[in-house]
Amino acid sequence: MRKRSAGLASVAIVLLLVLSFDRCFASVEPRLGSARVVFQTNYGDIEFGFFPEIAPKTVEHIFKLVRLGCYNTNHFFRVDKGFVAQVADVVMGRTAPMNEDQRFEAEKTVVGEFSKIKHVKGILSMGRYSDPDSASSSFSILLGDAPHLDGEYAIFGVVTKGFDTLKRLEEVPTRREGIFVMPTERITILSTYFYDEEGESCEREKSILKRRLSESAIEVERQRMKCLP
């Protein structure tokens, strides 16, 4: 009887450890990479960060589209207040023509990198058709929590700055077309750029240069007073 009790206790301890581990794992935030992308729209700027460990292929694809300028002159075709603001597929959404390199990358699809990350406000989530591997360049910015999307769409990043711009987008008049709520005015992505938060900074170099220039000026003045009448 004692052996059985001890065995049950051991099982209970193991279960508690597993549940504790699961809760800890679920509470871990996805690690944000150092790369940042900025969309400059006619309503303000929005900055994104990425989760390269969660969706490496998606992040690489989106970043390459940005580097090629594919999102320039594109637009948000959907703004559903409290739900999503969705960027149009660049092949059909741009006003400027695409060059060969842009079109080649834009027509690629990326494998569905689904994860346990939750669809909450600020998250970036790839758009796709019924095929789980059909995502290309359209993606949604979550304007609110949407748990029904969890595990169905690939999450690859998050808004890091520009929530005031998202509020302005939600104030744009809309119309409904089928399942989509669409803005009645074009919300244009005028231009895009990227940078790395861990990139080299010139602040230290500027400080050293200023100090040396100051020291040089003092030395020049000292020599002038010593040697010149």
Coordinates of N, CA, C and O in Angstrom, one line a residue, residues 19-119:
L19 N 3.4 20.5 -15.9 CA 2.4 21.6 -16.0 C 3.1 22.9 -15.7 O 2.9 23.9 -16.4
S20 N 4.0 22.9 -14.7 CA 4.8 24.1 -14.4 C 5.7 24.5 -15.5 O 5.8 25.7 -15.9
F21 N 6.3 23.5 -16.2 CA 7.2 23.8 -17.3 C 6.4 24.4 -18.5 O 6.8 25.4 -19.1
D22 N 5.2 23.8 -18.7 CA 4.3 24.3 -19.8 C 3.9 25.7 -19.6 O 3.9 26.5 -20.5
R23 N 3.6 26.0 -18.3 CA 3.1 27.4 -18.0 C 4.3 28.4 -18.2 O 4.1 29.5 -18.7
C24 N 5.5 28.0 -17.7 CA 6.7 28.8 -17.9 C 7.0 29.0 -19.4 O 7.3 30.1 -19.8
F25 N 6.9 27.9 -20.2 CA 7.2 28.0 -21.6 C 6.2 28.9 -22.3 O 6.6 29.7 -23.1
A26 N 4.9 28.8 -21.9 CA 3.9 29.6 -22.5 C 4.0 31.1 -22.2 O 3.6 31.9 -23.0
S27 N 4.6 31.4 -21.0 CA 4.7 32.8 -20.6 C 5.9 33.5 -21.2 O 6.1 34.7 -21.1
V28 N 6.8 32.7 -21.8 CA 8.1 33.3 -22.4 C 7.7 34.1 -23.6 O 7.0 33.6 -24.5
E29 N 8.2 35.3 -23.6 CA 7.9 36.2 -24.8 C 8.9 35.8 -25.9 O 10.0 35.5 -25.6
P30 N 8.4 35.9 -27.1 CA 9.3 35.6 -28.3 C 10.4 36.7 -28.3 O 10.1 37.9 -28.0
R31 N 11.6 36.3 -28.6 CA 12.7 37.2 -28.6 C 12.7 38.1 -29.9 O 12.6 37.5 -31.0
L32 N 12.8 39.4 -29.7 CA 12.8 40.3 -30.8 C 14.2 40.5 -31.3 O 15.1 40.7 -30.6
G33 N 14.3 40.4 -32.7 CA 15.6 40.6 -33.3 C 15.9 42.1 -33.3 O 15.1 43.0 -32.9
S34 N 17.1 42.5 -33.7 CA 17.5 43.9 -33.7 C 17.1 44.7 -34.9 O 17.2 45.9 -34.9
A35 N 16.7 44.0 -36.0 CA 16.3 44.7 -37.2 C 15.0 45.4 -37.0 O 14.1 44.9 -36.4
R36 N 14.9 46.6 -37.6 CA 13.6 47.3 -37.5 C 13.3 47.8 -38.9 O 14.1 48.2 -39.7
V37 N 12.0 47.8 -39.2 CA 11.5 48.3 -40.5 C 10.4 49.4 -40.2 O 9.6 49.2 -39.3
V38 N 10.5 50.4 -41.0 CA 9.6 51.6 -40.8 C 8.8 51.7 -42.1 O 9.3 51.8 -43.2
F39 N 7.4 51.7 -42.0 CA 6.5 52.1 -43.1 C 6.1 53.5 -42.9 O 5.5 53.9 -41.8
Q40 N 6.4 54.4 -43.9 CA 6.0 55.8 -43.8 C 4.7 55.9 -44.6 O 4.7 55.8 -45.9
T41 N 3.6 56.1 -43.9 CA 2.3 56.2 -44.6 C 1.8 57.7 -44.7 O 2.4 58.5 -44.0
N42 N 0.8 57.9 -45.4 CA 0.2 59.3 -45.4 C -0.5 59.6 -44.1 O -1.1 60.7 -44.0
Y43 N -0.6 58.7 -43.2 CA -1.2 58.9 -41.9 C -0.1 58.9 -40.7 O -0.5 59.0 -39.6
G44 N 1.1 58.7 -41.1 CA 2.2 58.6 -40.1 C 3.0 57.3 -40.2 O 2.7 56.5 -41.1
D45 N 4.0 57.2 -39.4 CA 5.0 56.1 -39.5 C 4.6 55.0 -38.6 O 4.0 55.2 -37.5
I46 N 4.9 53.7 -39.0 CA 4.7 52.5 -38.2 C 6.0 51.8 -38.2 O 6.6 51.5 -39.3
E47 N 6.6 51.4 -37.0 CA 7.8 50.7 -37.0 C 7.5 49.2 -36.5 O 6.7 49.0 -35.6
F48 N 8.3 48.3 -37.2 CA 8.1 46.9 -36.9 C 9.4 46.2 -36.4 O 10.5 46.6 -36.8
G49 N 9.3 45.3 -35.5 CA 10.4 44.4 -35.1 C 10.0 43.0 -35.5 O 8.8 42.7 -35.7
F50 N 11.0 42.1 -35.5 CA 10.7 40.7 -36.0 C 11.1 39.6 -35.1 O 12.0 39.8 -34.2
F51 N 10.5 38.4 -35.3 CA 10.8 37.3 -34.4 C 11.6 36.2 -35.3 O 11.0 35.3 -35.8
P52 N 12.9 36.4 -35.6 CA 13.6 35.5 -36.5 C 13.7 34.1 -35.9 O 13.9 33.1 -36.7
E53 N 13.6 33.9 -34.6 CA 13.6 32.5 -34.1 C 12.3 31.8 -34.2 O 12.2 30.6 -34.2
I54 N 11.2 32.5 -34.3 CA 9.9 32.0 -34.4 C 9.5 31.7 -35.9 O 8.9 30.6 -36.2
A55 N 9.8 32.6 -36.8 CA 9.5 32.5 -38.2 C 10.6 32.9 -39.1 O 10.5 33.9 -39.8
P56 N 11.7 32.2 -39.1 CA 12.9 32.6 -39.8 C 12.7 32.8 -41.3 O 13.2 33.8 -41.9
K57 N 12.0 31.9 -42.0 CA 11.8 32.1 -43.4 C 10.9 33.2 -43.8 O 11.2 34.0 -44.8
T58 N 9.9 33.4 -43.0 CA 9.0 34.6 -43.2 C 9.7 35.9 -43.0 O 9.6 36.8 -43.8
V59 N 10.4 36.0 -41.9 CA 11.2 37.2 -41.6 C 12.2 37.5 -42.7 O 12.3 38.7 -43.2
E60 N 12.9 36.5 -43.2 CA 13.8 36.7 -44.3 C 13.2 37.2 -45.5 O 13.6 38.1 -46.2
H61 N 12.0 36.6 -45.8 CA 11.3 37.0 -47.0 C 10.7 38.4 -46.9 O 10.9 39.2 -47.9
I62 N 10.1 38.8 -45.8 CA 9.6 40.1 -45.7 C 10.7 41.2 -45.7 O 10.5 42.2 -46.3
F63 N 11.8 40.9 -45.0 CA 12.9 41.8 -45.0 C 13.5 42.0 -46.4 O 13.8 43.1 -46.7
K64 N 13.5 41.0 -47.2 CA 14.1 41.1 -48.5 C 13.1 42.0 -49.4 O 13.6 42.8 -50.2
L65 N 11.8 41.8 -49.2 CA 10.8 42.6 -49.9 C 11.0 44.1 -49.5 O 10.9 45.0 -50.4
V66 N 11.3 44.4 -48.3 CA 11.5 45.7 -47.8 C 12.8 46.3 -48.4 O 12.8 47.4 -48.9
R67 N 13.9 45.5 -48.4 CA 15.1 46.0 -49.0 C 15.0 46.3 -50.4 O 15.7 47.2 -50.9
L68 N 14.2 45.5 -51.1 CA 14.0 45.8 -52.6 C 13.0 46.9 -52.9 O 12.8 47.3 -54.0
G69 N 12.4 47.5 -51.8 CA 11.5 48.6 -52.0 C 10.1 48.1 -52.5 O 9.3 48.9 -53.0
C70 N 9.8 46.9 -52.3 CA 8.5 46.3 -52.8 C 7.3 46.9 -52.2 O 6.2 47.0 -52.8
Y71 N 7.4 47.3 -50.9 CA 6.2 47.9 -50.3 C 5.9 49.4 -50.6 O 4.9 49.9 -50.2
N72 N 6.9 50.0 -51.2 CA 6.8 51.4 -51.6 C 5.6 51.6 -52.6 O 5.5 50.9 -53.5
T73 N 4.7 52.5 -52.3 CA 3.5 52.9 -53.1 C 2.4 51.8 -52.9 O 1.4 51.9 -53.5
N74 N 2.6 50.8 -52.0 CA 1.5 49.9 -51.7 C 0.5 50.5 -50.8 O 0.7 51.7 -50.5
H75 N -0.4 49.8 -50.2 CA -1.4 50.4 -49.4 C -2.0 49.4 -48.4 O -1.8 48.2 -48.5
F76 N -2.8 49.9 -47.4 CA -3.6 49.1 -46.5 C -5.0 48.9 -47.2 O -5.7 49.9 -47.3
F77 N -5.3 47.7 -47.6 CA -6.6 47.5 -48.3 C -7.7 47.3 -47.3 O -8.9 47.3 -47.7
R78 N -7.4 47.0 -46.1 CA -8.4 46.6 -45.1 C -8.1 47.2 -43.7 O -6.9 47.2 -43.3
V79 N -9.0 47.9 -43.1 CA -8.9 48.4 -41.8 C -10.2 48.1 -41.0 O -11.2 48.7 -41.3
D80 N -10.2 47.1 -40.2 CA -11.3 46.6 -39.4 C -11.0 47.0 -38.0 O -10.2 46.4 -37.3
K81 N -11.7 48.1 -37.5 CA -11.4 48.6 -36.2 C -11.5 47.6 -35.1 O -12.4 46.8 -35.0
G82 N -10.4 47.6 -34.3 CA -10.4 46.6 -33.2 C -10.0 45.2 -33.6 O -9.9 44.3 -32.7
F83 N -9.7 45.0 -34.9 CA -9.4 43.7 -35.4 C -8.1 43.7 -36.1 O -7.0 43.4 -35.5
V84 N -8.1 44.1 -37.4 CA -6.8 44.1 -38.2 C -6.7 45.3 -39.1 O -7.8 45.8 -39.6
A85 N -5.5 45.7 -39.4 CA -5.2 46.6 -40.6 C -4.3 45.7 -41.5 O -3.2 45.3 -41.0
Q86 N -4.8 45.5 -42.7 CA -4.1 44.5 -43.5 C -3.4 45.2 -44.7 O -4.1 45.9 -45.5
V87 N -2.1 44.9 -44.9 CA -1.3 45.4 -46.1 C -1.7 44.6 -47.3 O -1.7 43.3 -47.2
A88 N -1.9 45.2 -48.4 CA -2.2 44.5 -49.7 C -1.0 43.8 -50.2 O 0.1 44.1 -49.9
D89 N -1.3 42.7 -51.0 CA -0.2 42.0 -51.7 C 0.4 43.0 -52.6 O -0.2 43.7 -53.4
V90 N 1.8 43.1 -52.6 CA 2.5 44.1 -53.4 C 2.3 44.0 -54.9 O 2.4 44.9 -55.6
V91 N 2.1 42.7 -55.4 CA 2.0 42.5 -56.8 C 0.8 43.3 -57.4 O 0.8 43.9 -58.5
M92 N -0.3 43.3 -56.6 CA -1.5 44.0 -57.1 C -1.7 45.4 -56.4 O -2.5 46.2 -56.9
G93 N -1.1 45.6 -55.3 CA -1.4 46.8 -54.4 C -0.6 48.0 -54.7 O -1.0 49.1 -54.3
R94 N 0.6 47.9 -55.4 CA 1.4 49.1 -55.7 C 0.8 50.0 -56.8 O 0.1 49.5 -57.7
T95 N 1.2 51.2 -56.7 CA 0.8 52.1 -57.9 C 2.0 52.2 -58.8 O 1.8 52.5 -60.0
A96 N 3.2 52.0 -58.3 CA 4.4 52.1 -59.2 C 4.6 50.7 -59.8 O 4.4 49.7 -59.2
P97 N 5.1 50.7 -61.0 CA 5.4 49.4 -61.6 C 6.6 48.7 -60.9 O 7.4 49.4 -60.3
M98 N 6.6 47.4 -61.0 CA 7.7 46.6 -60.4 C 8.8 46.3 -61.4 O 8.5 46.0 -62.5
N99 N 10.0 46.3 -60.9 CA 11.1 45.8 -61.7 C 11.2 44.3 -61.6 O 10.5 43.7 -60.9
E100 N 12.1 43.7 -62.4 CA 12.2 42.3 -62.5 C 12.6 41.6 -61.1 O 12.0 40.6 -60.7
D101 N 13.5 42.2 -60.4 CA 13.9 41.7 -59.1 C 12.8 41.8 -58.1 O 12.6 40.8 -57.3
Q102 N 12.1 42.9 -58.1 CA 10.9 43.0 -57.2 C 9.9 42.0 -57.4 O 9.3 41.3 -56.5
R103 N 9.5 41.8 -58.7 CA 8.4 40.9 -59.0 C 8.9 39.5 -58.7 O 8.0 38.7 -58.2
F104 N 10.1 39.1 -59.0 CA 10.6 37.8 -58.7 C 10.4 37.4 -57.2 O 9.9 36.3 -56.9
E105 N 10.8 38.3 -56.4 CA 10.7 38.1 -54.9 C 9.2 38.1 -54.5 O 8.8 37.3 -53.6
A106 N 8.5 39.1 -55.0 CA 7.1 39.3 -54.6 C 6.2 38.1 -54.9 O 5.2 37.9 -54.3
E107 N 6.5 37.4 -56.0 CA 5.7 36.3 -56.4 C 6.0 35.0 -55.7 O 5.4 33.9 -55.9
K108 N 7.1 35.0 -54.8 CA 7.4 33.8 -54.0 C 6.4 33.6 -52.9 O 5.7 34.6 -52.5
T109 N 6.2 32.4 -52.5 CA 5.4 32.1 -51.3 C 6.3 31.5 -50.3 O 7.4 31.0 -50.6
V110 N 5.9 31.6 -49.0 CA 6.7 31.1 -47.9 C 6.0 30.0 -47.1 O 4.7 30.1 -47.0
V111 N 6.7 29.1 -46.7 CA 6.1 28.0 -45.9 C 5.4 28.5 -44.6 O 5.9 29.5 -44.0
G112 N 4.3 27.9 -44.3 CA 3.6 28.4 -43.1 C 4.3 28.1 -41.8 O 4.4 26.9 -41.4
E113 N 4.8 29.1 -41.1 CA 5.6 28.9 -39.9 C 4.7 29.2 -38.7 O 4.8 30.3 -38.1
F114 N 3.8 28.3 -38.4 CA 2.8 28.5 -37.3 C 3.5 28.2 -36.0 O 4.3 27.4 -35.8
S115 N 3.0 29.0 -35.0 CA 3.6 28.9 -33.6 C 2.5 29.0 -32.6 O 1.3 29.1 -32.9
K116 N 3.0 29.0 -31.3 CA 2.0 29.1 -30.2 C 1.9 30.6 -29.7 O 1.2 30.8 -28.8
I117 N 2.5 31.5 -30.4 CA 2.4 32.9 -30.1 C 1.0 33.3 -30.4 O 0.4 33.0 -31.3
K118 N 0.5 34.2 -29.5 CA -0.9 34.6 -29.5 C -1.1 35.8 -30.4 O -0.2 36.7 -30.5
H119 N -2.3 35.9 -31.1 CA -2.7 37.0 -31.9 C -3.2 38.1 -30.9 O -4.4 38.1 -30.6

